[in-house]
Amino acid sequence: MLCKNIDIQILGKKELQFIERQDIQNKVNSVSGNSVGKRMEEINPLQIELEVEKIPAVKNAEVYKTIDGSLKLEVE
């Protein structure tokens, strides 16, 4: 199965968010290239999670793949 999309959710109050979705997307792309269209088994969620958590404005990140071909990121 191919990755159909990347769903990034930034958790917490909007006024307390110090990071944009594009910043996270750029980090994902730097780790795994453009994930959309890539085979799901070639995507390493743990590696992406560890790299996203290195961003100073990120407290925690959860990255996982869904059965329908989405890569989900929940970032706090």
mmCIF file with all atom_site columns, C-alpha atoms in Angstrom:
data_model
loop_
_atom_site.group_PDB
_atom_site.id
_atom_site.type_symbol
_atom_site.label_atom_id
_atom_site.label_alt_id
_atom_site.label_comp_id
_atom_site.label_asym_id
_atom_site.label_entity_id
_atom_site.label_seq_id
_atom_site.pdbx_PDB_ins_code
_atom_site.Cartn_x
_atom_site.Cartn_y
_atom_site.Cartn_z
_atom_site.occupancy
_atom_site.B_iso_or_equiv
_atom_site.pdbx_formal_charge
_atom_site.auth_seq_id
_atom_site.auth_comp_id
_atom_site.auth_asym_id
_atom_site.auth_atom_id
_atom_site.pdbx_PDB_model_num
ATOM 1  C CA . MET A 1 1  ? 0.000  0.000  0.000  1.00 0.00 ? 1  MET A CA 1
ATOM 2  C CA . LEU A 1 2  ? 1.161  3.514  -0.777 1.00 0.00 ? 2  LEU A CA 1
ATOM 3  C CA . CYS A 1 3  ? 1.019  6.464  1.597  1.00 0.00 ? 3  CYS A CA 1
ATOM 4  C CA . LYS A 1 4  ? -1.931 8.584  0.511  1.00 0.00 ? 4  LYS A CA 1
ATOM 5  C CA . ASN A 1 5  ? -1.479 11.559 2.801  1.00 0.00 ? 5  ASN A CA 1
ATOM 6  C CA . ILE A 1 6  ? 0.179  12.978 5.888  1.00 0.00 ? 6  ILE A CA 1
ATOM 7  C CA . ASP A 1 7  ? -2.198 14.176 8.582  1.00 0.00 ? 7  ASP A CA 1
ATOM 8  C CA . ILE A 1 8  ? -0.551 16.562 11.054 1.00 0.00 ? 8  ILE A CA 1
ATOM 9  C CA . GLN A 1 9  ? -2.446 17.581 14.169 1.00 0.00 ? 9  GLN A CA 1
ATOM 10 C CA . ILE A 1 10 ? -0.980 20.156 16.513 1.00 0.00 ? 10 ILE A CA 1
ATOM 11 C CA . LEU A 1 11 ? -2.464 19.630 19.958 1.00 0.00 ? 11 LEU A CA 1
ATOM 12 C CA . GLY A 1 12 ? -3.017 22.305 22.590 1.00 0.00 ? 12 GLY A CA 1
ATOM 13 C CA . LYS A 1 13 ? -4.349 25.827 22.606 1.00 0.00 ? 13 LYS A CA 1
ATOM 14 C CA . LYS A 1 14 ? -3.909 27.717 19.346 1.00 0.00 ? 14 LYS A CA 1
ATOM 15 C CA . GLU A 1 15 ? -2.394 30.775 21.057 1.00 0.00 ? 15 GLU A CA 1
ATOM 16 C CA . LEU A 1 16 ? 0.258  28.593 22.716 1.00 0.00 ? 16 LEU A CA 1
ATOM 17 C CA . GLN A 1 17 ? 1.452  26.950 19.511 1.00 0.00 ? 17 GLN A CA 1
ATOM 18 C CA . PHE A 1 18 ? 4.957  27.966 18.501 1.00 0.00 ? 18 PHE A CA 1
ATOM 19 C CA . ILE A 1 19 ? 5.224  25.760 15.439 1.00 0.00 ? 19 ILE A CA 1
ATOM 20 C CA . GLU A 1 20 ? 3.445  25.551 12.108 1.00 0.00 ? 20 GLU A CA 1
ATOM 21 C CA . ARG A 1 21 ? 2.330  22.459 10.203 1.00 0.00 ? 21 ARG A CA 1
ATOM 22 C CA . GLN A 1 22 ? 4.769  23.348 7.427  1.00 0.00 ? 22 GLN A CA 1
ATOM 23 C CA . ASP A 1 23 ? 7.699  23.202 9.882  1.00 0.00 ? 23 ASP A CA 1
ATOM 24 C CA . ILE A 1 24 ? 6.691  19.680 10.853 1.00 0.00 ? 24 ILE A CA 1
ATOM 25 C CA . GLN A 1 25 ? 6.112  18.714 7.216  1.00 0.00 ? 25 GLN A CA 1
ATOM 26 C CA . ASN A 1 26 ? 9.602  19.967 6.351  1.00 0.00 ? 26 ASN A CA 1
ATOM 27 C CA . LYS A 1 27 ? 11.106 17.829 9.133  1.00 0.00 ? 27 LYS A CA 1
ATOM 28 C CA . VAL A 1 28 ? 9.194  14.747 7.921  1.00 0.00 ? 28 VAL A CA 1
ATOM 29 C CA . ASN A 1 29 ? 10.437 15.371 4.383  1.00 0.00 ? 29 ASN A CA 1
ATOM 30 C CA . SER A 1 30 ? 14.025 15.743 5.599  1.00 0.00 ? 30 SER A CA 1
ATOM 31 C CA . VAL A 1 31 ? 13.805 12.394 7.400  1.00 0.00 ? 31 VAL A CA 1
ATOM 32 C CA . SER A 1 32 ? 11.967 10.243 4.871  1.00 0.00 ? 32 SER A CA 1
ATOM 33 C CA . GLY A 1 33 ? 11.698 12.299 1.715  1.00 0.00 ? 33 GLY A CA 1
ATOM 34 C CA . ASN A 1 34 ? 8.250  12.912 0.299  1.00 0.00 ? 34 ASN A CA 1
ATOM 35 C CA . SER A 1 35 ? 6.243  10.194 2.062  1.00 0.00 ? 35 SER A CA 1
ATOM 36 C CA . VAL A 1 36 ? 3.135  10.632 -0.068 1.00 0.00 ? 36 VAL A CA 1
ATOM 37 C CA . GLY A 1 37 ? 3.271  7.997  -2.786 1.00 0.00 ? 37 GLY A CA 1
ATOM 38 C CA . LYS A 1 38 ? 5.938  6.004  -0.940 1.00 0.00 ? 38 LYS A CA 1
ATOM 39 C CA . ARG A 1 39 ? 5.279  2.412  0.105  1.00 0.00 ? 39 ARG A CA 1
ATOM 40 C CA . MET A 1 40 ? 4.031  2.303  3.706  1.00 0.00 ? 40 MET A CA 1
ATOM 41 C CA . GLU A 1 41 ? 6.583  -0.336 4.737  1.00 0.00 ? 41 GLU A CA 1
ATOM 42 C CA . GLU A 1 42 ? 9.382  2.040  3.677  1.00 0.00 ? 42 GLU A CA 1
ATOM 43 C CA . ILE A 1 43 ? 8.228  4.691  6.175  1.00 0.00 ? 43 ILE A CA 1
ATOM 44 C CA . ASN A 1 44 ? 9.705  4.481  9.683  1.00 0.00 ? 44 ASN A CA 1
ATOM 45 C CA . PRO A 1 45 ? 7.333  6.204  12.142 1.00 0.00 ? 45 PRO A CA 1
ATOM 46 C CA . LEU A 1 46 ? 9.744  5.897  15.070 1.00 0.00 ? 46 LEU A CA 1
ATOM 47 C CA . GLN A 1 47 ? 12.533 7.660  13.172 1.00 0.00 ? 47 GLN A CA 1
ATOM 48 C CA . ILE A 1 48 ? 10.149 10.466 12.174 1.00 0.00 ? 48 ILE A CA 1
ATOM 49 C CA . GLU A 1 49 ? 8.871  10.751 15.743 1.00 0.00 ? 49 GLU A CA 1
ATOM 50 C CA . LEU A 1 50 ? 12.389 11.053 17.178 1.00 0.00 ? 50 LEU A CA 1
ATOM 51 C CA . GLU A 1 51 ? 13.380 13.713 14.650 1.00 0.00 ? 51 GLU A CA 1
ATOM 52 C CA . VAL A 1 52 ? 10.201 15.770 15.141 1.00 0.00 ? 52 VAL A CA 1
ATOM 53 C CA . GLU A 1 53 ? 10.764 15.683 18.919 1.00 0.00 ? 53 GLU A CA 1
ATOM 54 C CA . LYS A 1 54 ? 14.171 17.327 18.347 1.00 0.00 ? 54 LYS A CA 1
ATOM 55 C CA . ILE A 1 55 ? 12.379 20.520 17.270 1.00 0.00 ? 55 ILE A CA 1
ATOM 56 C CA . PRO A 1 56 ? 12.638 22.864 20.301 1.00 0.00 ? 56 PRO A CA 1
ATOM 57 C CA . ALA A 1 57 ? 8.964  23.895 20.112 1.00 0.00 ? 57 ALA A CA 1
ATOM 58 C CA . VAL A 1 58 ? 7.783  20.262 20.243 1.00 0.00 ? 58 VAL A CA 1
ATOM 59 C CA . LYS A 1 59 ? 7.103  18.710 23.635 1.00 0.00 ? 59 LYS A CA 1
ATOM 60 C CA . ASN A 1 60 ? 5.934  15.324 22.372 1.00 0.00 ? 60 ASN A CA 1
ATOM 61 C CA . ALA A 1 61 ? 5.134  13.631 19.082 1.00 0.00 ? 61 ALA A CA 1
ATOM 62 C CA . GLU A 1 62 ? 3.212  10.488 18.221 1.00 0.00 ? 62 GLU A CA 1
ATOM 63 C CA . VAL A 1 63 ? 3.638  9.151  14.690 1.00 0.00 ? 63 VAL A CA 1
ATOM 64 C CA . TYR A 1 64 ? 1.789  6.152  13.336 1.00 0.00 ? 64 TYR A CA 1
ATOM 65 C CA . LYS A 1 65 ? 0.511  4.607  10.127 1.00 0.00 ? 65 LYS A CA 1
ATOM 66 C CA . THR A 1 66 ? -3.142 3.797  9.521  1.00 0.00 ? 66 THR A CA 1
ATOM 67 C CA . ILE A 1 67 ? -4.628 0.888  7.647  1.00 0.00 ? 67 ILE A CA 1
ATOM 68 C CA . ASP A 1 68 ? -6.082 3.217  5.006  1.00 0.00 ? 68 ASP A CA 1
ATOM 69 C CA . GLY A 1 69 ? -2.653 4.550  3.950  1.00 0.00 ? 69 GLY A CA 1
ATOM 70 C CA . SER A 1 70 ? -2.277 7.690  6.070  1.00 0.00 ? 70 SER A CA 1
ATOM 71 C CA . LEU A 1 71 ? 0.707  8.791  8.086  1.00 0.00 ? 71 LEU A CA 1
ATOM 72 C CA . LYS A 1 72 ? -0.626 10.474 11.236 1.00 0.00 ? 72 LYS A CA 1
ATOM 73 C CA . LEU A 1 73 ? 1.338  12.884 13.405 1.00 0.00 ? 73 LEU A CA 1
ATOM 74 C CA . GLU A 1 74 ? 0.018  14.217 16.701 1.00 0.00 ? 74 GLU A CA 1
ATOM 75 C CA . VAL A 1 75 ? 2.337  16.931 17.952 1.00 0.00 ? 75 VAL A CA 1
ATOM 76 C CA . GLU A 1 76 ? 2.199  18.752 21.264 1.00 0.00 ? 76 GLU A CA 1
#
